[in-house]
mmCIF file of N, CA and C in Angstrom:
data_model
loop_
_atom_site.group_PDB
_atom_site.id
_atom_site.type_symbol
_atom_site.label_atom_id
_atom_site.label_comp_id
_atom_site.label_asym_id
_atom_site.label_seq_id
_atom_site.Cartn_x
_atom_site.Cartn_y
_atom_site.Cartn_z
ATOM 1 N N MET H 1 40.916 -36.112 -31.395
ATOM 2 C CA MET H 1 41.836 -34.986 -31.230
ATOM 3 C C MET H 1 41.910 -34.228 -32.549
ATOM 4 N N ILE H 2 41.857 -32.914 -32.463
ATOM 5 C CA ILE H 2 41.933 -32.036 -33.622
ATOM 6 C C ILE H 2 43.279 -31.315 -33.594
ATOM 7 N N VAL H 3 43.944 -31.271 -34.737
ATOM 8 C CA VAL H 3 45.156 -30.476 -34.889
ATOM 9 C C VAL H 3 44.744 -29.191 -35.594
ATOM 10 N N PHE H 4 45.002 -28.073 -34.950
ATOM 11 C CA PHE H 4 44.694 -26.756 -35.498
ATOM 12 C C PHE H 4 46.001 -26.203 -36.061
ATOM 13 N N ASN H 5 46.086 -26.139 -37.375
ATOM 14 C CA ASN H 5 47.297 -25.721 -38.079
ATOM 15 C C ASN H 5 47.085 -24.335 -38.682
ATOM 16 N N THR H 6 47.971 -23.415 -38.358
ATOM 17 C CA THR H 6 47.943 -22.102 -39.003
ATOM 18 C C THR H 6 49.261 -21.913 -39.724
ATOM 19 N N THR H 7 49.170 -21.621 -41.010
ATOM 20 C CA THR H 7 50.348 -21.368 -41.827
ATOM 21 C C THR H 7 50.483 -19.865 -42.002
ATOM 22 N N PHE H 8 51.675 -19.374 -41.724
ATOM 23 C CA PHE H 8 51.994 -17.956 -41.830
ATOM 24 C C PHE H 8 53.033 -17.777 -42.934
ATOM 25 N N HIS H 9 52.819 -16.800 -43.798
ATOM 26 C CA HIS H 9 53.834 -16.447 -44.791
ATOM 27 C C HIS H 9 54.337 -15.052 -44.420
ATOM 28 N N VAL H 10 55.669 -14.967 -44.242
ATOM 29 C CA VAL H 10 56.286 -13.766 -43.689
ATOM 30 C C VAL H 10 57.343 -13.256 -44.657
ATOM 31 N N GLY H 11 57.335 -11.948 -44.918
ATOM 32 C CA GLY H 11 58.397 -11.354 -45.701
ATOM 33 C C GLY H 11 59.736 -11.606 -45.025
ATOM 34 N N GLU H 12 60.737 -11.955 -45.796
ATOM 35 C CA GLU H 12 62.031 -12.371 -45.246
ATOM 36 C C GLU H 12 62.625 -11.351 -44.275
ATOM 37 N N ALA H 13 62.451 -10.089 -44.549
ATOM 38 C CA ALA H 13 63.016 -9.044 -43.688
ATOM 39 C C ALA H 13 62.361 -8.996 -42.309
ATOM 40 N N HIS H 14 61.214 -9.636 -42.146
ATOM 41 C CA HIS H 14 60.462 -9.554 -40.901
ATOM 42 C C HIS H 14 60.399 -10.876 -40.145
ATOM 43 N N CYS H 15 61.123 -11.879 -40.612
ATOM 44 C CA CYS H 15 61.043 -13.210 -39.996
ATOM 45 C C CYS H 15 61.408 -13.207 -38.523
ATOM 46 N N GLN H 16 62.524 -12.611 -38.165
ATOM 47 C CA GLN H 16 62.963 -12.652 -36.769
ATOM 48 C C GLN H 16 61.982 -11.926 -35.855
ATOM 49 N N GLU H 17 61.503 -10.776 -36.295
ATOM 50 C CA GLU H 17 60.520 -10.043 -35.497
ATOM 51 C C GLU H 17 59.237 -10.856 -35.341
ATOM 52 N N PHE H 18 58.792 -11.475 -36.427
ATOM 53 C CA PHE H 18 57.568 -12.261 -36.379
ATOM 54 C C PHE H 18 57.729 -13.472 -35.463
ATOM 55 N N LEU H 19 58.835 -14.199 -35.610
ATOM 56 C CA LEU H 19 59.044 -15.380 -34.770
ATOM 57 C C LEU H 19 59.108 -15.015 -33.293
ATOM 58 N N ALA H 20 59.747 -13.897 -32.971
ATOM 59 C CA ALA H 20 59.793 -13.446 -31.584
ATOM 60 C C ALA H 20 58.381 -13.154 -31.081
ATOM 61 N N TRP H 21 57.571 -12.469 -31.888
ATOM 62 C CA TRP H 21 56.194 -12.159 -31.511
ATOM 63 C C TRP H 21 55.377 -13.440 -31.349
ATOM 64 N N LEU H 22 55.560 -14.374 -32.268
ATOM 65 C CA LEU H 22 54.831 -15.639 -32.205
ATOM 66 C C LEU H 22 55.152 -16.378 -30.908
ATOM 67 N N ARG H 23 56.424 -16.437 -30.568
ATOM 68 C CA ARG H 23 56.864 -17.156 -29.370
ATOM 69 C C ARG H 23 56.503 -16.425 -28.078
ATOM 70 N N GLU H 24 56.602 -15.110 -28.079
ATOM 71 C CA GLU H 24 56.424 -14.330 -26.846
ATOM 72 C C GLU H 24 54.981 -13.897 -26.593
ATOM 73 N N GLU H 25 54.203 -13.722 -27.659
ATOM 74 C CA GLU H 25 52.833 -13.235 -27.480
ATOM 75 C C GLU H 25 51.791 -14.231 -27.959
ATOM 76 N N TYR H 26 51.883 -14.656 -29.214
ATOM 77 C CA TYR H 26 50.824 -15.486 -29.792
ATOM 78 C C TYR H 26 50.665 -16.806 -29.046
ATOM 79 N N VAL H 27 51.733 -17.593 -28.953
ATOM 80 C CA VAL H 27 51.608 -18.925 -28.341
ATOM 81 C C VAL H 27 51.212 -18.845 -26.870
ATOM 82 N N PRO H 28 51.825 -17.978 -26.064
ATOM 83 C CA PRO H 28 51.363 -17.906 -24.661
ATOM 84 C C PRO H 28 49.888 -17.511 -24.534
ATOM 85 N N ARG H 29 49.413 -16.583 -25.344
ATOM 86 C CA ARG H 29 48.001 -16.184 -25.282
ATOM 87 C C ARG H 29 47.099 -17.306 -25.808
ATOM 88 N N ALA H 30 47.550 -17.988 -26.862
ATOM 89 C CA ALA H 30 46.744 -19.058 -27.469
ATOM 90 C C ALA H 30 46.554 -20.227 -26.513
ATOM 91 N N THR H 31 47.565 -20.502 -25.693
ATOM 92 C CA THR H 31 47.514 -21.671 -24.817
ATOM 93 C C THR H 31 47.148 -21.335 -23.366
ATOM 94 N N ALA H 32 46.943 -20.077 -23.062
ATOM 95 C CA ALA H 32 46.732 -19.641 -21.676
ATOM 96 C C ALA H 32 45.526 -20.296 -20.999
ATOM 97 N N HIS H 33 44.464 -20.579 -21.740
ATOM 98 C CA HIS H 33 43.251 -21.132 -21.144
ATOM 99 C C HIS H 33 43.258 -22.654 -21.093
ATOM 100 N N GLY H 34 44.294 -23.281 -21.660
ATOM 101 C CA GLY H 34 44.395 -24.730 -21.620
ATOM 102 C C GLY H 34 43.567 -25.462 -22.657
ATOM 103 N N VAL H 35 42.877 -24.735 -23.526
ATOM 104 C CA VAL H 35 42.059 -25.365 -24.565
ATOM 105 C C VAL H 35 42.960 -25.865 -25.700
ATOM 106 N N LEU H 36 43.893 -25.043 -26.117
ATOM 107 C CA LEU H 36 44.860 -25.442 -27.135
ATOM 108 C C LEU H 36 46.146 -25.858 -26.419
ATOM 109 N N THR H 37 46.696 -26.993 -26.821
ATOM 110 C CA THR H 37 47.870 -27.544 -26.149
ATOM 111 C C THR H 37 48.903 -28.027 -27.163
ATOM 112 N N HIS H 38 50.054 -28.397 -26.680
ATOM 113 C CA HIS H 38 51.132 -29.014 -27.462
ATOM 114 C C HIS H 38 51.524 -28.204 -28.700
ATOM 115 N N PRO H 39 51.904 -26.948 -28.529
ATOM 116 C CA PRO H 39 52.297 -26.147 -29.697
ATOM 117 C C PRO H 39 53.574 -26.699 -30.341
ATOM 118 N N ARG H 40 53.555 -26.723 -31.674
ATOM 119 C CA ARG H 40 54.712 -27.131 -32.465
ATOM 120 C C ARG H 40 54.856 -26.145 -33.614
ATOM 121 N N LEU H 41 56.074 -25.699 -33.850
ATOM 122 C CA LEU H 41 56.339 -24.738 -34.915
ATOM 123 C C LEU H 41 57.258 -25.386 -35.940
ATOM 124 N N HIS H 42 56.908 -25.215 -37.219
ATOM 125 C CA HIS H 42 57.674 -25.801 -38.312
ATOM 126 C C HIS H 42 57.944 -24.736 -39.376
ATOM 127 N N ARG H 43 59.118 -24.797 -39.962
ATOM 128 C CA ARG H 43 59.414 -23.986 -41.145
ATOM 129 C C ARG H 43 59.110 -24.841 -42.353
ATOM 130 N N ILE H 44 58.312 -24.324 -43.269
ATOM 131 C CA ILE H 44 57.936 -25.073 -44.463
ATOM 132 C C ILE H 44 59.067 -24.967 -45.473
ATOM 133 N N MET H 45 59.502 -26.111 -45.945
ATOM 134 C CA MET H 45 60.645 -26.165 -46.859
ATOM 135 C C MET H 45 60.190 -26.629 -48.242
ATOM 136 N N GLY H 46 60.963 -26.239 -49.239
ATOM 137 C CA GLY H 46 60.740 -26.753 -50.584
ATOM 138 C C GLY H 46 59.622 -26.107 -51.363
ATOM 139 N N HIS H 47 59.039 -25.052 -50.836
ATOM 140 C CA HIS H 47 57.973 -24.346 -51.550
ATOM 141 C C HIS H 47 58.614 -23.221 -52.335
ATOM 142 N N ARG H 48 58.856 -23.431 -53.610
ATOM 143 C CA ARG H 48 59.609 -22.484 -54.427
ATOM 144 C C ARG H 48 58.929 -21.125 -54.518
ATOM 145 N N GLY H 49 57.628 -21.089 -54.503
ATOM 146 C CA GLY H 49 56.938 -19.804 -54.570
ATOM 147 C C GLY H 49 57.269 -18.914 -53.387
ATOM 148 N N ALA H 50 57.356 -19.526 -52.202
ATOM 149 C CA ALA H 50 57.682 -18.744 -51.007
ATOM 150 C C ALA H 50 59.099 -18.210 -51.099
ATOM 151 N N ASP H 51 60.031 -19.063 -51.520
ATOM 152 C CA ASP H 51 61.416 -18.631 -51.625
ATOM 153 C C ASP H 51 61.594 -17.578 -52.718
ATOM 154 N N ALA H 52 60.863 -17.716 -53.811
ATOM 155 C CA ALA H 52 61.019 -16.814 -54.948
ATOM 156 C C ALA H 52 60.635 -15.378 -54.609
ATOM 157 N N ASP H 53 59.632 -15.201 -53.756
ATOM 158 C CA ASP H 53 59.213 -13.833 -53.435
ATOM 159 C C ASP H 53 59.902 -13.301 -52.179
ATOM 160 N N GLY H 54 60.915 -14.019 -51.711
ATOM 161 C CA GLY H 54 61.681 -13.537 -50.573
ATOM 162 C C GLY H 54 61.030 -13.768 -49.238
ATOM 163 N N GLY H 55 60.011 -14.587 -49.185
ATOM 164 C CA GLY H 55 59.348 -14.853 -47.928
ATOM 165 C C GLY H 55 59.616 -16.251 -47.421
ATOM 166 N N VAL H 56 59.207 -16.464 -46.183
ATOM 167 C CA VAL H 56 59.352 -17.762 -45.536
ATOM 168 C C VAL H 56 57.988 -18.140 -44.965
ATOM 169 N N SER H 57 57.656 -19.429 -45.033
ATOM 170 C CA SER H 57 56.394 -19.904 -44.472
ATOM 171 C C SER H 57 56.651 -20.772 -43.253
ATOM 172 N N TYR H 58 55.802 -20.589 -42.247
ATOM 173 C CA TYR H 58 55.868 -21.347 -41.003
ATOM 174 C C TYR H 58 54.501 -21.950 -40.737
ATOM 175 N N ALA H 59 54.493 -23.135 -40.132
ATOM 176 C CA ALA H 59 53.245 -23.771 -39.714
ATOM 177 C C ALA H 59 53.271 -23.937 -38.202
ATOM 178 N N LEU H 60 52.262 -23.414 -37.551
ATOM 179 C CA LEU H 60 52.098 -23.570 -36.106
ATOM 180 C C LEU H 60 50.950 -24.548 -35.889
ATOM 181 N N GLN H 61 51.221 -25.621 -35.155
ATOM 182 C CA GLN H 61 50.200 -26.621 -34.880
ATOM 183 C C GLN H 61 49.939 -26.690 -33.390
ATOM 184 N N LEU H 62 48.659 -26.715 -33.061
ATOM 185 C CA LEU H 62 48.226 -26.875 -31.669
ATOM 186 C C LEU H 62 47.150 -27.949 -31.651
ATOM 187 N N GLU H 63 46.989 -28.605 -30.515
ATOM 188 C CA GLU H 63 45.972 -29.643 -30.393
ATOM 189 C C GLU H 63 44.803 -29.136 -29.559
ATOM 190 N N VAL H 64 43.618 -29.616 -29.920
ATOM 191 C CA VAL H 64 42.392 -29.263 -29.202
ATOM 192 C C VAL H 64 41.484 -30.496 -29.218
ATOM 193 N N ALA H 65 40.710 -30.675 -28.167
ATOM 194 C CA ALA H 65 39.908 -31.890 -28.026
ATOM 195 C C ALA H 65 38.774 -31.996 -29.043
ATOM 196 N N SER H 66 38.147 -30.869 -29.412
ATOM 197 C CA SER H 66 36.984 -30.947 -30.304
ATOM 198 C C SER H 66 36.844 -29.672 -31.134
ATOM 199 N N LEU H 67 36.089 -29.790 -32.210
ATOM 200 C CA LEU H 67 35.809 -28.609 -33.038
ATOM 201 C C LEU H 67 35.005 -27.571 -32.270
ATOM 202 N N GLY H 68 34.113 -28.019 -31.409
ATOM 203 C CA GLY H 68 33.329 -27.092 -30.601
ATOM 204 C C GLY H 68 34.212 -26.249 -29.692
ATOM 205 N N GLN H 69 35.182 -26.885 -29.042
ATOM 206 C CA GLN H 69 36.112 -26.139 -28.197
ATOM 207 C C GLN H 69 36.930 -25.166 -29.026
ATOM 208 N N LEU H 70 37.336 -25.596 -30.224
ATOM 209 C CA LEU H 70 38.106 -24.718 -31.099
ATOM 210 C C LEU H 70 37.274 -23.520 -31.527
ATOM 211 N N GLN H 71 36.017 -23.723 -31.850
ATOM 212 C CA GLN H 71 35.150 -22.609 -32.241
ATOM 213 C C GLN H 71 34.976 -21.617 -31.097
ATOM 214 N N ARG H 72 34.784 -22.114 -29.883
ATOM 215 C CA ARG H 72 34.647 -21.226 -28.718
ATOM 216 C C ARG H 72 35.954 -20.480 -28.464
ATOM 217 N N TRP H 73 37.098 -21.176 -28.595
ATOM 218 C CA TRP H 73 38.405 -20.531 -28.424
ATOM 219 C C TRP H 73 38.589 -19.431 -29.464
ATOM 220 N N ASN H 74 38.205 -19.715 -30.696
ATOM 221 C CA ASN H 74 38.372 -18.730 -31.761
ATOM 222 C C ASN H 74 37.581 -17.460 -31.475
ATOM 223 N N LEU H 75 36.371 -17.605 -30.980
ATOM 224 C CA LEU H 75 35.562 -16.425 -30.645
ATOM 225 C C LEU H 75 36.149 -15.666 -29.461
ATOM 226 N N ALA H 76 36.659 -16.375 -28.463
ATOM 227 C CA ALA H 76 37.154 -15.736 -27.248
ATOM 228 C C ALA H 76 38.586 -15.234 -27.373
ATOM 229 N N VAL H 77 39.429 -15.922 -28.159
ATOM 230 C CA VAL H 77 40.857 -15.625 -28.184
ATOM 231 C C VAL H 77 41.405 -15.459 -29.605
ATOM 232 N N GLY H 78 41.082 -16.394 -30.469
ATOM 233 C CA GLY H 78 41.690 -16.450 -31.800
ATOM 234 C C GLY H 78 41.495 -15.207 -32.642
ATOM 235 N N LYS H 79 40.289 -14.680 -32.662
ATOM 236 C CA LYS H 79 40.037 -13.480 -33.470
ATOM 237 C C LYS H 79 40.864 -12.296 -32.976
ATOM 238 N N ASP H 80 41.005 -12.179 -31.667
ATOM 239 C CA ASP H 80 41.810 -11.101 -31.104
ATOM 240 C C ASP H 80 43.281 -11.267 -31.491
ATOM 241 N N LEU H 81 43.793 -12.496 -31.448
ATOM 242 C CA LEU H 81 45.191 -12.727 -31.821
ATOM 243 C C LEU H 81 45.448 -12.370 -33.281
ATOM 244 N N MET H 82 44.532 -12.734 -34.150
ATOM 245 C CA MET H 82 44.708 -12.399 -35.565
ATOM 246 C C MET H 82 44.622 -10.887 -35.778
ATOM 247 N N ALA H 83 43.764 -10.208 -35.023
ATOM 248 C CA ALA H 83 43.676 -8.749 -35.120
ATOM 249 C C ALA H 83 44.973 -8.104 -34.632
ATOM 250 N N ARG H 84 45.552 -8.630 -33.558
ATOM 251 C CA ARG H 84 46.826 -8.118 -33.053
ATOM 252 C C ARG H 84 47.932 -8.308 -34.097
ATOM 253 N N MET H 85 47.932 -9.464 -34.755
ATOM 254 C CA MET H 85 48.926 -9.729 -35.786
ATOM 255 C C MET H 85 48.763 -8.750 -36.947
ATOM 256 N N ALA H 86 47.528 -8.553 -37.379
ATOM 257 C CA ALA H 86 47.274 -7.635 -38.487
ATOM 258 C C ALA H 86 47.674 -6.209 -38.120
ATOM 259 N N SER H 87 47.400 -5.814 -36.886
ATOM 260 C CA SER H 87 47.760 -4.467 -36.447
ATOM 261 C C SER H 87 49.272 -4.272 -36.420
ATOM 262 N N ARG H 88 49.982 -5.284 -35.989
ATOM 263 C CA ARG H 88 51.435 -5.157 -35.868
ATOM 264 C C ARG H 88 52.169 -5.342 -37.188
ATOM 265 N N PHE H 89 51.723 -6.310 -38.010
ATOM 266 C CA PHE H 89 52.481 -6.670 -39.207
ATOM 267 C C PHE H 89 51.808 -6.285 -40.521
ATOM 268 N N GLY H 90 50.531 -5.965 -40.493
ATOM 269 C CA GLY H 90 49.837 -5.599 -41.721
ATOM 270 C C GLY H 90 49.968 -6.686 -42.775
ATOM 271 N N SER H 91 50.252 -6.272 -44.000
ATOM 272 C CA SER H 91 50.351 -7.232 -45.107
ATOM 273 C C SER H 91 51.709 -7.934 -45.169
ATOM 274 N N ARG H 92 52.584 -7.657 -44.221
ATOM 275 C CA ARG H 92 53.897 -8.328 -44.199
ATOM 276 C C ARG H 92 53.785 -9.776 -43.753
ATOM 277 N N VAL H 93 52.646 -10.131 -43.143
ATOM 278 C CA VAL H 93 52.380 -11.505 -42.730
ATOM 279 C C VAL H 93 50.959 -11.848 -43.150
ATOM 280 N N VAL H 94 50.797 -12.967 -43.825
ATOM 281 C CA VAL H 94 49.470 -13.476 -44.164
ATOM 282 C C VAL H 94 49.349 -14.872 -43.561
ATOM 283 N N ALA H 95 48.126 -15.262 -43.253
ATOM 284 C CA ALA H 95 47.928 -16.540 -42.575
ATOM 285 C C ALA H 95 46.641 -17.205 -43.040
ATOM 286 N N PHE H 96 46.630 -18.533 -42.958
ATOM 287 C CA PHE H 96 45.397 -19.289 -43.137
ATOM 288 C C PHE H 96 45.454 -20.505 -42.220
ATOM 289 N N SER H 97 44.289 -20.959 -41.801
ATOM 290 C CA SER H 97 44.226 -22.073 -40.852
ATOM 291 C C SER H 97 43.480 -23.250 -41.436
ATOM 292 N N THR H 98 43.877 -24.450 -40.997
ATOM 293 C CA THR H 98 43.181 -25.681 -41.346
ATOM 294 C C THR H 98 43.029 -26.511 -40.080
ATOM 295 N N MET H 99 41.986 -27.301 -40.043
ATOM 296 C CA MET H 99 41.754 -28.219 -38.937
ATOM 297 C C MET H 99 41.921 -29.624 -39.485
ATOM 298 N N MET H 100 42.639 -30.462 -38.730
ATOM 299 C CA MET H 100 42.885 -31.831 -39.142
ATOM 300 C C MET H 100 42.518 -32.761 -37.992
ATOM 301 N N GLU H 101 41.872 -33.855 -38.319
ATOM 302 C CA GLU H 101 41.568 -34.847 -37.300
ATOM 303 C C GLU H 101 42.745 -35.799 -37.166
ATOM 304 N N LYS H 102 43.214 -35.968 -35.952
ATOM 305 C CA LYS H 102 44.358 -36.858 -35.689
ATOM 306 C C LYS H 102 43.852 -38.301 -35.672
ATOM 307 N N LEU H 103 44.464 -39.142 -36.498
ATOM 308 C CA LEU H 103 44.070 -40.549 -36.591
ATOM 309 C C LEU H 103 45.239 -41.431 -36.152
ATOM 310 N N GLU H 104 44.901 -42.607 -35.706
ATOM 311 C CA GLU H 104 45.923 -43.604 -35.351
ATOM 312 C C GLU H 104 46.345 -44.343 -36.615
ATOM 313 N N LEU H 105 47.612 -44.707 -36.658
ATOM 314 C CA LEU H 105 48.132 -45.463 -37.810
ATOM 315 C C LEU H 105 47.818 -46.929 -37.690
#
C-alpha cells in the first residue's frame, strides 16, 4: 500500500477558501475513480517558518495500491487538479507531494 501525501502551504487569509475547495472539489475528484482511497487531512503544527510568514500548512493523505496506479492517476486526474488549484489560488497556495510505502509495525 502506498500513501500519497500532498502538503499544501496556504496564506492565512485564504485558509477557509482553500479548505472548502479541497473538501468540495479536490478530494471528490481525486477519489472519484476509486484509485485513491481513505482521504485524511491534517494541519501541520509546530513548524515555526509556516507560522512566521502568516501561513498554515496542511497534509492530505490518500492511499493507493501501487506506484503504477498512482502514476496513471496522476496523468489522468492529478495534473488537472493541480492546474485547477494554480488557476484558482495562484501563488497563494504551494504544494509538494511525497509517496510513502505503508509498512506493518
